[in-house]
Amino acid sequence: MLSKSAEYALRATIYIALKGSEDNKLGIDEIATAIDSPQSFTAKILQLLTKNNNVVSSVRGPNGGFYLTEAARKLPVRAVLEAVGENGVLTKCVLGLKECSETRPCPMHEQYRTIKAQLRQMFEKTTIHDLAEETRKGKIVINNRLVKKK
């Protein structure tokens, strides 16, 4: 349902929220390894997430890396999707039609409208912090192996 970019962006953001801080900035190598993503792809995704320090913050240099501010941790998951241009799942027609609407619906419009509303609610109510905490507790995973606790 989501693109690989969106999947990796969510995983990276959750990992950074879980392990990073202003005092403990994370490098691309660590993030890519932790989320099972190619390093070059992770770098491109982090570039989108750090644009204007909207979701992820970064510092260049030898002591640099990536982290989330307290304000960013409170952002809804939708902010991550928007940062990588993936909010179409919440707005577009499930069949990709340009003119799908209440007056000119596609064959799946009625069913998908309900699902889309549920997705929108989930992505707007769930915060980055919520997902990081669930990961910290071991209730969810962001890769094929559990993230080890500090």
N, CA, C and O atoms as a DFTB+ gen file, in Angstrom:
600 C
 N C O
     1  1       0.827      -1.187       0.000
     2  2       0.000       0.000       0.000
     3  2       0.874       1.256       0.000
     4  3       0.613       2.193      -0.754
     5  1       1.894       1.276       0.828
     6  2       2.824       2.412       0.832
     7  2       4.030       2.075      -0.032
     8  3       4.366       0.905      -0.211
     9  1       4.674       3.094      -0.563
    10  2       5.882       2.891      -1.352
    11  2       7.026       2.467      -0.435
    12  3       6.947       2.624       0.783
    13  1       8.089       1.928      -1.031
    14  2       9.282       1.573      -0.254
    15  2       9.846       2.810       0.428
    16  3      10.313       2.730       1.564
    17  1       9.808       3.950      -0.250
    18  2      10.303       5.199       0.345
    19  2       9.553       5.517       1.635
    20  3      10.163       5.873       2.643
    21  1       8.241       5.389       1.599
    22  2       7.435       5.686       2.785
    23  2       7.702       4.665       3.891
    24  3       7.800       5.030       5.062
    25  1       7.818       3.397       3.526
    26  2       8.100       2.366       4.520
    27  2       9.422       2.635       5.226
    28  3       9.495       2.613       6.454
    29  1      10.464       2.887       4.444
    30  2      11.773       3.150       5.029
    31  2      11.799       4.471       5.795
    32  3      12.483       4.585       6.812
    33  1      11.059       5.467       5.312
    34  2      10.998       6.748       6.018
    35  2      10.372       6.559       7.397
    36  3      10.853       7.124       8.379
    37  1       9.320       5.780       7.473
    38  2       8.686       5.505       8.766
    39  2       9.634       4.726       9.673
    40  3       9.779       5.058      10.850
    41  1      10.273       3.703       9.139
    42  2      11.203       2.909       9.946
    43  2      12.355       3.780      10.460
    44  3      12.719       3.722      11.634
    45  1      12.919       4.591       9.553
    46  2      14.048       5.445       9.939
    47  2      13.641       6.439      11.015
    48  3      14.369       6.642      11.986
    49  1      12.492       7.051      10.845
    50  2      12.026       8.042      11.817
    51  2      11.791       7.397      13.176
    52  3      12.161       7.961      14.206
    53  1      11.186       6.236      13.183
    54  2      10.947       5.531      14.445
    55  2      12.279       5.174      15.099
    56  3      12.447       5.352      16.305
    57  1      13.217       4.674      14.314
    58  2      14.522       4.298      14.875
    59  2      15.239       5.514      15.451
    60  3      15.803       5.447      16.543
    61  1      15.218       6.618      14.720
    62  2      15.881       7.834      15.198
    63  2      15.206       8.329      16.480
    64  3      15.880       8.782      17.406
    65  1      13.889       8.241      16.529
    66  2      13.171       8.642      17.749
    67  2      13.530       7.730      18.913
    68  3      13.597       8.170      20.061
    69  1      13.755       6.481      18.614
    70  2      14.058       5.488      19.640
    71  2      15.484       5.602      20.164
    72  3      15.706       5.520      21.372
    73  1      16.438       5.788      19.283
    74  2      17.853       5.718      19.670
    75  2      18.593       7.052      19.650
    76  3      19.633       7.185      20.295
    77  1      18.082       8.027      18.932
    78  2      18.810       9.281      18.770
    79  2      18.315      10.385      19.684
    80  3      17.209      10.331      20.221
    81  1      19.168      11.389      19.845
    82  2      18.809      12.594      20.593
    83  2      19.783      13.687      20.171
    84  3      20.721      13.434      19.415
    85  1      19.558      14.884      20.655
    86  2      20.454      15.978      20.319
    87  2      21.866      15.692      20.824
    88  3      22.844      16.160      20.241
    89  1      21.970      14.929      21.900
    90  2      23.276      14.554      22.453
    91  2      23.821      13.257      21.846
    92  3      25.002      12.951      22.005
    93  1      22.984      12.509      21.164
    94  2      23.387      11.229      20.574
    95  2      22.865      11.149      19.145
    96  3      21.863      10.486      18.875
    97  1      23.545      11.821      18.244
    98  2      23.132      11.854      16.847
    99  2      23.542      10.551      16.172
   100  3      24.592       9.983      16.473
   101  1      22.701      10.088      15.260
   102  2      22.919       8.806      14.597
   103  2      23.417       8.998      13.174
   104  3      22.993       9.922      12.480
   105  1      24.321       8.120      12.741
   106  2      24.840       8.166      11.385
   107  2      24.005       7.349      10.423
   108  3      23.212       6.499      10.828
   109  1      24.194       7.617       9.149
   110  2      23.445       6.915       8.105
   111  2      23.711       5.414       8.167
   112  3      22.782       4.619       8.021
   113  1      24.953       5.017       8.378
   114  2      25.282       3.586       8.426
   115  2      24.456       2.864       9.479
   116  3      23.874       1.812       9.214
   117  1      24.412       3.437      10.673
   118  2      23.665       2.811      11.763
   119  2      22.177       2.728      11.444
   120  3      21.539       1.698      11.662
   121  1      21.635       3.826      10.925
   122  2      20.201       3.857      10.617
   123  2      19.868       2.848       9.530
   124  3      18.905       2.091       9.661
   125  1      20.654       2.827       8.457
   126  2      20.403       1.909       7.344
   127  2      20.459       0.453       7.806
   128  3      19.616      -0.358       7.424
   129  1      21.445       0.130       8.620
   130  2      21.576      -1.231       9.136
   131  2      20.377      -1.588      10.015
   132  3      19.823      -2.682       9.908
   133  1      19.990      -0.669      10.873
   134  2      18.905      -0.932      11.821
   135  2      17.560      -1.146      11.144
   136  3      16.725      -1.897      11.647
   137  1      17.344      -0.490      10.001
   138  2      16.044      -0.609       9.330
   139  2      16.087      -1.515       8.106
   140  3      15.114      -1.599       7.356
   141  1      17.220      -2.197       7.904
   142  2      17.374      -3.105       6.762
   143  2      17.148      -2.398       5.431
   144  3      16.390      -2.878       4.588
   145  1      17.803      -1.263       5.247
   146  2      17.652      -0.465       4.040
   147  2      19.023      -0.209       3.421
   148  3      20.002      -0.043       4.150
   149  1      19.113      -0.174       2.099
   150  2      20.392       0.181       1.479
   151  2      20.832       1.581       1.922
   152  3      20.007       2.484       2.061
   153  1      22.111       1.746       2.137
   154  2      22.623       3.017       2.658
   155  2      22.304       4.189       1.740
   156  3      21.896       5.248       2.217
   157  1      22.480       4.022       0.434
   158  2      22.226       5.136      -0.485
   159  2      20.749       5.516      -0.496
   160  3      20.410       6.695      -0.596
   161  1      19.874       4.524      -0.394
   162  2      18.434       4.784      -0.358
   163  2      18.070       5.491       0.953
   164  3      17.261       6.418       0.964
   165  1      18.670       5.047       2.034
   166  2      18.439       5.674       3.337
   167  2      18.875       7.134       3.307
   168  3      18.192       8.000       3.855
   169  1      19.997       7.406       2.676
   170  2      20.496       8.784       2.582
   171  2      19.497       9.672       1.844
   172  3      19.251      10.805       2.258
   173  1      18.924       9.164       0.758
   174  2      17.935       9.944      -0.007
   175  2      16.679      10.208       0.826
   176  3      16.119      11.303       0.797
   177  1      16.259       9.209       1.550
   178  2      15.065       9.360       2.392
   179  2      15.332      10.364       3.514
   180  3      14.495      11.221       3.798
   181  1      16.491      10.253       4.143
   182  2      16.830      11.192       5.220
   183  2      16.938      12.622       4.693
   184  3      16.640      13.579       5.407
   185  1      17.361      12.754       3.453
   186  2      17.421      14.084       2.847
   187  2      16.019      14.691       2.769
   188  3      15.841      15.878       3.040
   189  1      15.032      13.884       2.403
   190  2      13.647      14.359       2.355
   191  2      13.118      14.674       3.756
   192  3      12.429      15.674       3.961
   193  1      13.446      13.817       4.701
   194  2      12.945      13.997       6.066
   195  2      13.592      15.191       6.774
   196  3      12.998      15.768       7.684
   197  1      14.798      15.559       6.361
   198  2      15.487      16.676       7.016
   199  2      15.258      18.011       6.314
   200  3      15.675      19.058       6.810
   201  1      14.606      17.974       5.178
   202  2      14.342      19.230       4.466
   203  2      13.620      20.195       5.404
   204  3      12.542      19.890       5.915
   205  1      14.220      21.348       5.619
   206  2      13.694      22.371       6.539
   207  2      13.590      21.869       7.980
   208  3      12.842      22.441       8.773
   209  1      14.331      20.805       8.337
   210  2      14.247      20.191       9.672
   211  2      12.801      19.929      10.077
   212  3      12.444      20.020      11.252
   213  1      11.989      19.608       9.098
   214  2      10.566      19.418       9.344
   215  2      10.276      18.212      10.219
   216  3       9.502      18.313      11.171
   217  1      10.881      17.074       9.914
   218  2      10.638      15.867      10.699
   219  2      11.912      15.483      11.449
   220  3      11.916      15.381      12.676
   221  1      12.977      15.275      10.704
   222  2      14.251      14.873      11.292
   223  2      15.213      16.052      11.239
   224  3      15.253      16.782      10.249
   225  1      15.975      16.234      12.285
   226  2      17.006      17.275      12.313
   227  2      18.355      16.630      12.068
   228  3      18.564      15.457      12.377
   229  1      19.276      17.415      11.504
   230  2      20.607      16.880      11.254
   231  2      21.663      17.942      11.484
   232  3      21.406      19.143      11.398
   233  1      22.853      17.459      11.777
   234  2      24.022      18.313      11.970
   235  2      25.142      17.694      11.148
   236  3      25.381      16.489      11.220
   237  1      25.824      18.519      10.371
   238  2      26.954      18.034       9.567
   239  2      28.225      18.020      10.404
   240  3      28.318      18.667      11.447
   241  1      29.187      17.272       9.923
   242  2      30.498      17.295      10.554
   243  2      30.815      16.043      11.329
   244  3      30.017      15.108      11.385
   245  1      32.010      16.035      11.936
   246  2      32.482      14.842      12.646
   247  2      31.585      14.412      13.807
   248  3      31.475      13.220      14.093
   249  1      30.955      15.356      14.465
   250  2      30.047      15.016      15.572
   251  2      28.590      15.121      15.142
   252  3      27.685      15.223      15.971
   253  1      28.383      15.094      13.837
   254  2      27.039      15.268      13.297
   255  2      26.257      13.976      13.239
   256  3      26.706      12.919      13.683
   257  1      25.081      14.099      12.681
   258  2      24.199      12.952      12.538
   259  2      22.759      13.397      12.580
   260  3      22.452      14.577      12.414
   261  1      21.886      12.447      12.802
   262  2      20.447      12.689      12.749
   263  2      19.810      12.474      14.115
   264  3      20.222      11.607      14.886
   265  1      18.789      13.292      14.394
   266  2      18.055      13.184      15.647
   267  2      16.684      13.815      15.472
   268  3      16.422      14.474      14.465
   269  1      15.815      13.617      16.445
   270  2      14.503      14.247      16.455
   271  2      14.406      15.187      17.642
   272  3      14.853      14.869      18.744
   273  1      13.824      16.331      17.404
   274  2      13.554      17.255      18.499
   275  2      12.323      16.749      19.251
   276  3      11.608      15.870      18.771
   277  1      12.091      17.306      20.414
   278  2      10.886      16.933      21.170
   279  2       9.629      17.278      20.379
   280  3       8.656      16.525      20.396
   281  1       9.648      18.406      19.692
   282  2       8.486      18.809      18.881
   283  2       8.252      17.807      17.748
   284  3       7.109      17.463      17.447
   285  1       9.328      17.343      17.125
   286  2       9.187      16.383      16.021
   287  2       8.644      15.046      16.512
   288  3       7.896      14.383      15.793
   289  1       9.004      14.649      17.705
   290  2       8.506      13.386      18.258
   291  2       6.983      13.414      18.423
   292  3       6.334      12.368      18.412
   293  1       6.431      14.590      18.573
   294  2       4.979      14.736      18.758
   295  2       4.222      14.817      17.435
   296  3       2.991      14.847      17.422
   297  1       4.957      14.854      16.325
   298  2       4.306      14.932      15.016
   299  2       3.527      13.656      14.727
   300  3       3.918      12.571      15.155
   301  1       2.428      13.792      14.001
   302  2       1.703      12.584      13.594
   303  2       2.461      11.858      12.494
   304  3       3.285      12.455      11.802
   305  1       2.186      10.586      12.336
   306  2       2.805       9.771      11.303
   307  2       2.575      10.394       9.919
   308  3       3.412      10.262       9.027
   309  1       1.465      11.053       9.755
   310  2       1.155      11.689       8.460
   311  2       2.263      12.660       8.035
   312  3       2.514      12.807       6.839
   313  1       2.925      13.320       8.981
   314  2       3.999      14.260       8.658
   315  2       5.149      13.551       7.944
   316  3       5.774      14.122       7.050
   317  1       5.424      12.321       8.335
   318  2       6.477      11.540       7.682
   319  2       6.058      11.219       6.251
   320  3       6.851      11.355       5.320
   321  1       4.816      10.796       6.084
   322  2       4.317      10.471       4.747
   323  2       4.349      11.701       3.843
   324  3       4.736      11.613       2.678
   325  1       3.944      12.834       4.380
   326  2       3.951      14.069       3.595
   327  2       5.370      14.479       3.218
   328  3       5.593      14.984       2.118
   329  1       6.327      14.269       4.110
   330  2       7.715      14.656       3.851
   331  2       8.312      13.890       2.675
   332  3       9.179      14.406       1.970
   333  1       7.849      12.662       2.463
   334  2       8.369      11.868       1.348
   335  2       7.379      11.815       0.179
   336  3       7.528      11.006      -0.738
   337  1       6.371      12.684       0.226
   338  2       5.415      12.776      -0.876
   339  2       4.492      11.592      -1.019
   340  3       4.101      11.238      -2.131
   341  1       4.139      10.977       0.090
   342  2       3.345       9.752       0.067
   343  2       1.958       9.938       0.671
   344  3       1.353       8.956       1.102
   345  1       1.439      11.142       0.717
   346  2       0.115      11.330       1.306
   347  2      -1.008      11.014       0.317
   348  3      -2.183      11.170       0.651
   349  1      -0.666      10.577      -0.884
   350  2      -1.675      10.219      -1.875
   351  2      -2.563       9.074      -1.448
   352  3      -3.719       9.000      -1.865
   353  1      -2.046       8.178      -0.624
   354  2      -2.849       7.058      -0.151
   355  2      -4.075       7.560       0.618
   356  3      -5.072       6.848       0.747
   357  1      -3.989       8.781       1.121
   358  2      -5.099       9.364       1.877
   359  2      -5.998      10.249       1.023
   360  3      -7.062      10.671       1.475
   361  1      -5.582      10.529      -0.194
   362  2      -6.351      11.473      -1.009
   363  2      -6.747      10.948      -2.380
   364  3      -7.783      11.349      -2.910
   365  1      -5.958      10.070      -2.963
   366  2      -6.185       9.633      -4.339
   367  2      -7.174       8.482      -4.436
   368  3      -7.471       7.797      -3.457
   369  1      -7.663       8.298      -5.632
   370  2      -8.539       7.174      -5.961
   371  2      -7.736       5.883      -5.870
   372  3      -6.582       5.838      -6.297
   373  1      -8.329       4.849      -5.327
   374  2      -7.661       3.563      -5.172
   375  2      -7.303       2.952      -6.532
   376  3      -6.359       2.168      -6.624
   377  1      -8.040       3.301      -7.576
   378  2      -7.749       2.806      -8.919
   379  2      -6.901       3.784      -9.726
   380  3      -6.549       3.513     -10.874
   381  1      -6.579       4.917      -9.121
   382  2      -5.743       5.895      -9.801
   383  2      -6.466       6.791     -10.782
   384  3      -5.828       7.460     -11.595
   385  1      -7.795       6.815     -10.722
   386  2      -8.561       7.664     -11.639
   387  2      -8.480       9.129     -11.214
   388  3      -8.496       9.439     -10.023
   389  1      -8.394      10.019     -12.190
   390  2      -8.296      11.451     -11.891
   391  2      -9.636      12.043     -11.485
   392  3      -9.675      13.017     -10.734
   393  1     -10.748      11.465     -11.975
   394  2     -12.051      12.051     -11.726
   395  2     -12.940      11.233     -10.797
   396  3     -14.164      11.282     -10.921
   397  1     -12.364      10.500      -9.892
   398  2     -13.145       9.713      -8.949
   399  2     -13.677      10.634      -7.857
   400  3     -12.905      11.335      -7.204
   401  1     -14.992      10.636      -7.656
   402  2     -15.614      11.502      -6.650
   403  2     -16.963      10.912      -6.244
   404  3     -17.367       9.854      -6.727
   405  1     -17.636      11.608      -5.362
   406  2     -18.964      11.151      -4.929
   407  2     -19.946      11.130      -6.100
   408  3     -20.826      10.272      -6.161
   409  1     -19.793      12.073      -7.025
   410  2     -20.710      12.131      -8.162
   411  2     -20.263      11.259      -9.328
   412  3     -21.090      10.849     -10.143
   413  1     -18.976      10.971      -9.421
   414  2     -18.423      10.100     -10.475
   415  2     -17.489       9.082      -9.837
   416  3     -16.276       9.141     -10.039
   417  1     -18.044       8.147      -9.066
   418  2     -17.195       7.203      -8.323
   419  2     -16.647       6.067      -9.185
   420  3     -17.266       5.650     -10.165
   421  1     -15.474       5.582      -8.796
   422  2     -14.929       4.370      -9.411
   423  2     -15.658       3.177      -8.783
   424  3     -16.389       3.352      -7.808
   425  1     -15.472       1.976      -9.320
   426  2     -16.161       0.802      -8.766
   427  2     -15.835       0.499      -7.294
   428  3     -16.602      -0.188      -6.619
   429  1     -14.705       1.006      -6.802
   430  2     -14.311       0.714      -5.421
   431  2     -14.456       1.929      -4.502
   432  3     -14.078       1.864      -3.333
   433  1     -14.991       3.017      -5.010
   434  2     -15.028       4.282      -4.271
   435  2     -15.705       4.151      -2.904
   436  3     -15.153       4.582      -1.892
   437  1     -16.855       3.580      -2.877
   438  2     -17.636       3.504      -1.633
   439  2     -16.895       2.704      -0.563
   440  3     -16.817       3.139       0.586
   441  1     -16.356       1.551      -0.921
   442  2     -15.633       0.714       0.042
   443  2     -14.342       1.382       0.498
   444  3     -14.018       1.373       1.686
   445  1     -13.596       1.970      -0.459
   446  2     -12.309       2.562      -0.119
   447  2     -12.462       3.857       0.671
   448  3     -11.578       4.221       1.445
   449  1     -13.564       4.542       0.481
   450  2     -13.801       5.787       1.223
   451  2     -13.752       5.527       2.733
   452  3     -13.182       6.320       3.482
   453  1     -14.340       4.432       3.170
   454  2     -14.331       4.067       4.584
   455  2     -12.919       3.721       5.045
   456  3     -12.480       4.164       6.106
   457  1     -12.215       2.934       4.248
   458  2     -10.845       2.548       4.584
   459  2      -9.941       3.773       4.618
   460  3      -9.106       3.909       5.512
   461  1     -10.107       4.663       3.646
   462  2      -9.297       5.876       3.577
   463  2      -9.517       6.748       4.815
   464  3      -8.569       7.335       5.336
   465  1     -10.732       6.832       5.276
   466  2     -11.030       7.611       6.490
   467  2     -10.357       6.982       7.707
   468  3      -9.839       7.694       8.567
   469  1     -10.361       5.655       7.783
   470  2      -9.695       4.963       8.892
   471  2      -8.184       5.169       8.838
   472  3      -7.549       5.396       9.867
   473  1      -7.613       5.091       7.645
   474  2      -6.175       5.326       7.483
   475  2      -5.823       6.754       7.881
   476  3      -4.855       6.980       8.608
   477  1      -6.605       7.712       7.407
   478  2      -6.354       9.118       7.733
   479  2      -6.368       9.323       9.246
   480  3      -5.494       9.990       9.799
   481  1      -7.363       8.746       9.904
   482  2      -7.463       8.875      11.360
   483  2      -6.246       8.250      12.045
   484  3      -5.687       8.837      12.971
   485  1      -5.838       7.074      11.598
   486  2      -4.687       6.399      12.199
   487  2      -3.412       7.220      11.996
   488  3      -2.646       7.410      12.941
   489  1      -3.175       7.708      10.775
   490  2      -1.960       8.459      10.478
   491  2      -1.948       9.835      11.138
   492  3      -0.876      10.402      11.350
   493  1      -3.110      10.379      11.464
   494  2      -3.170      11.690      12.114
   495  2      -3.154      11.599      13.632
   496  3      -2.677      12.520      14.295
   497  1      -3.659      10.516      14.195
   498  2      -3.707      10.381      15.652
   499  2      -2.466       9.724      16.248
   500  3      -2.111       9.993      17.396
   501  1      -1.818       8.881      15.489
   502  2      -0.630       8.180      15.972
   503  2       0.585       9.077      15.768
   504  3       0.812       9.588      14.671
   505  1       1.363       9.265      16.828
   506  2       2.553      10.110      16.728
   507  2       3.805       9.256      16.556
   508  3       3.792       8.046      16.783
   509  1       4.876       9.912      16.153
   510  2       6.172       9.250      16.049
   511  2       6.565       8.702      17.418
   512  3       7.068       7.583      17.524
   513  1       6.337       9.488      18.454
   514  2       6.645       9.062      19.823
   515  2       5.873       7.792      20.187
   516  3       6.437       6.881      20.794
   517  1       4.598       7.724      19.826
   518  2       3.785       6.534      20.116
   519  2       4.429       5.280      19.540
   520  3       4.529       4.258      20.219
   521  1       4.864       5.361      18.288
   522  2       5.460       4.197      17.633
   523  2       6.820       3.854      18.226
   524  3       7.158       2.679      18.372
   525  1       7.594       4.870      18.566
   526  2       8.903       4.615      19.192
   527  2       8.715       3.927      20.542
   528  3       9.459       3.005      20.873
   529  1       7.744       4.358      21.311
   530  2       7.497       3.742      22.618
   531  2       7.032       2.299      22.482
   532  3       7.440       1.440      23.263
   533  1       6.192       2.028      21.507
   534  2       5.738       0.657      21.285
   535  2       6.914      -0.227      20.869
   536  3       6.978      -1.400      21.237
   537  1       7.833       0.339      20.106
   538  2       9.031      -0.401      19.704
   539  2       9.917      -0.650      20.917
   540  3      10.426      -1.754      21.111
   541  1      10.097       0.388      21.733
   542  2      10.934       0.267      22.931
   543  2      10.412      -0.839      23.853
   544  3      11.197      -1.566      24.462
   545  1       9.111      -0.959      23.950
   546  2       8.494      -1.969      24.812
   547  2       8.539      -3.362      24.194
   548  3       8.195      -4.346      24.849
   549  1       8.964      -3.447      22.930
   550  2       9.024      -4.737      22.260
   551  2       7.700      -5.185      21.685
   552  3       7.553      -6.338      21.280
   553  1       6.726      -4.277      21.646
   554  2       5.407      -4.639      21.130
   555  2       5.353      -4.611      19.607
   556  3       4.550      -5.317      18.998
   557  1       6.201      -3.801      18.998
   558  2       6.274      -3.746      17.544
   559  2       7.733      -3.787      17.122
   560  3       8.624      -3.522      17.929
   561  1       7.977      -4.115      15.874
   562  2       9.335      -4.151      15.329
   563  2       9.402      -3.258      14.097
   564  3       8.384      -2.994      13.457
   565  1      10.605      -2.794      13.768
   566  2      10.781      -1.950      12.596
   567  2      11.698      -2.600      11.561
   568  3      12.094      -1.968      10.582
   569  1      12.025      -3.860      11.792
   570  2      12.790      -4.653      10.841
   571  2      12.494      -6.110      11.122
   572  3      11.576      -6.432      11.876
   573  1      13.257      -6.973      10.525
   574  2      12.990      -8.394      10.698
   575  2      13.539      -8.968      11.996
   576  3      13.394     -10.158      12.273
   577  1      14.159      -8.122      12.775
   578  2      14.646      -8.552      14.100
   579  2      14.301      -7.447      15.095
   580  3      14.199      -6.279      14.722
   581  1      14.128      -7.805      16.310
   582  2      13.795      -6.811      17.334
   583  2      14.936      -5.832      17.538
   584  3      16.102      -6.226      17.542
   585  1      14.610      -4.563      17.707
   586  2      15.616      -3.565      18.043
   587  2      16.016      -3.797      19.491
   588  3      15.158      -3.880      20.370
   589  1      17.309      -3.901      19.741
   590  2      17.773      -4.166      21.091
   591  2      17.595      -2.923      21.946
   592  3      17.844      -1.804      21.498
   593  1      17.161      -3.132      23.180
   594  2      16.983      -2.041      24.121
   595  2      18.330      -1.586      24.637
   596  3      19.285      -2.361      24.693
   597  1      18.398      -0.317      25.015
   598  2      19.643       0.231      25.578
   599  2      19.940      -0.403      26.908
   600  3      20.944      -0.073      27.538
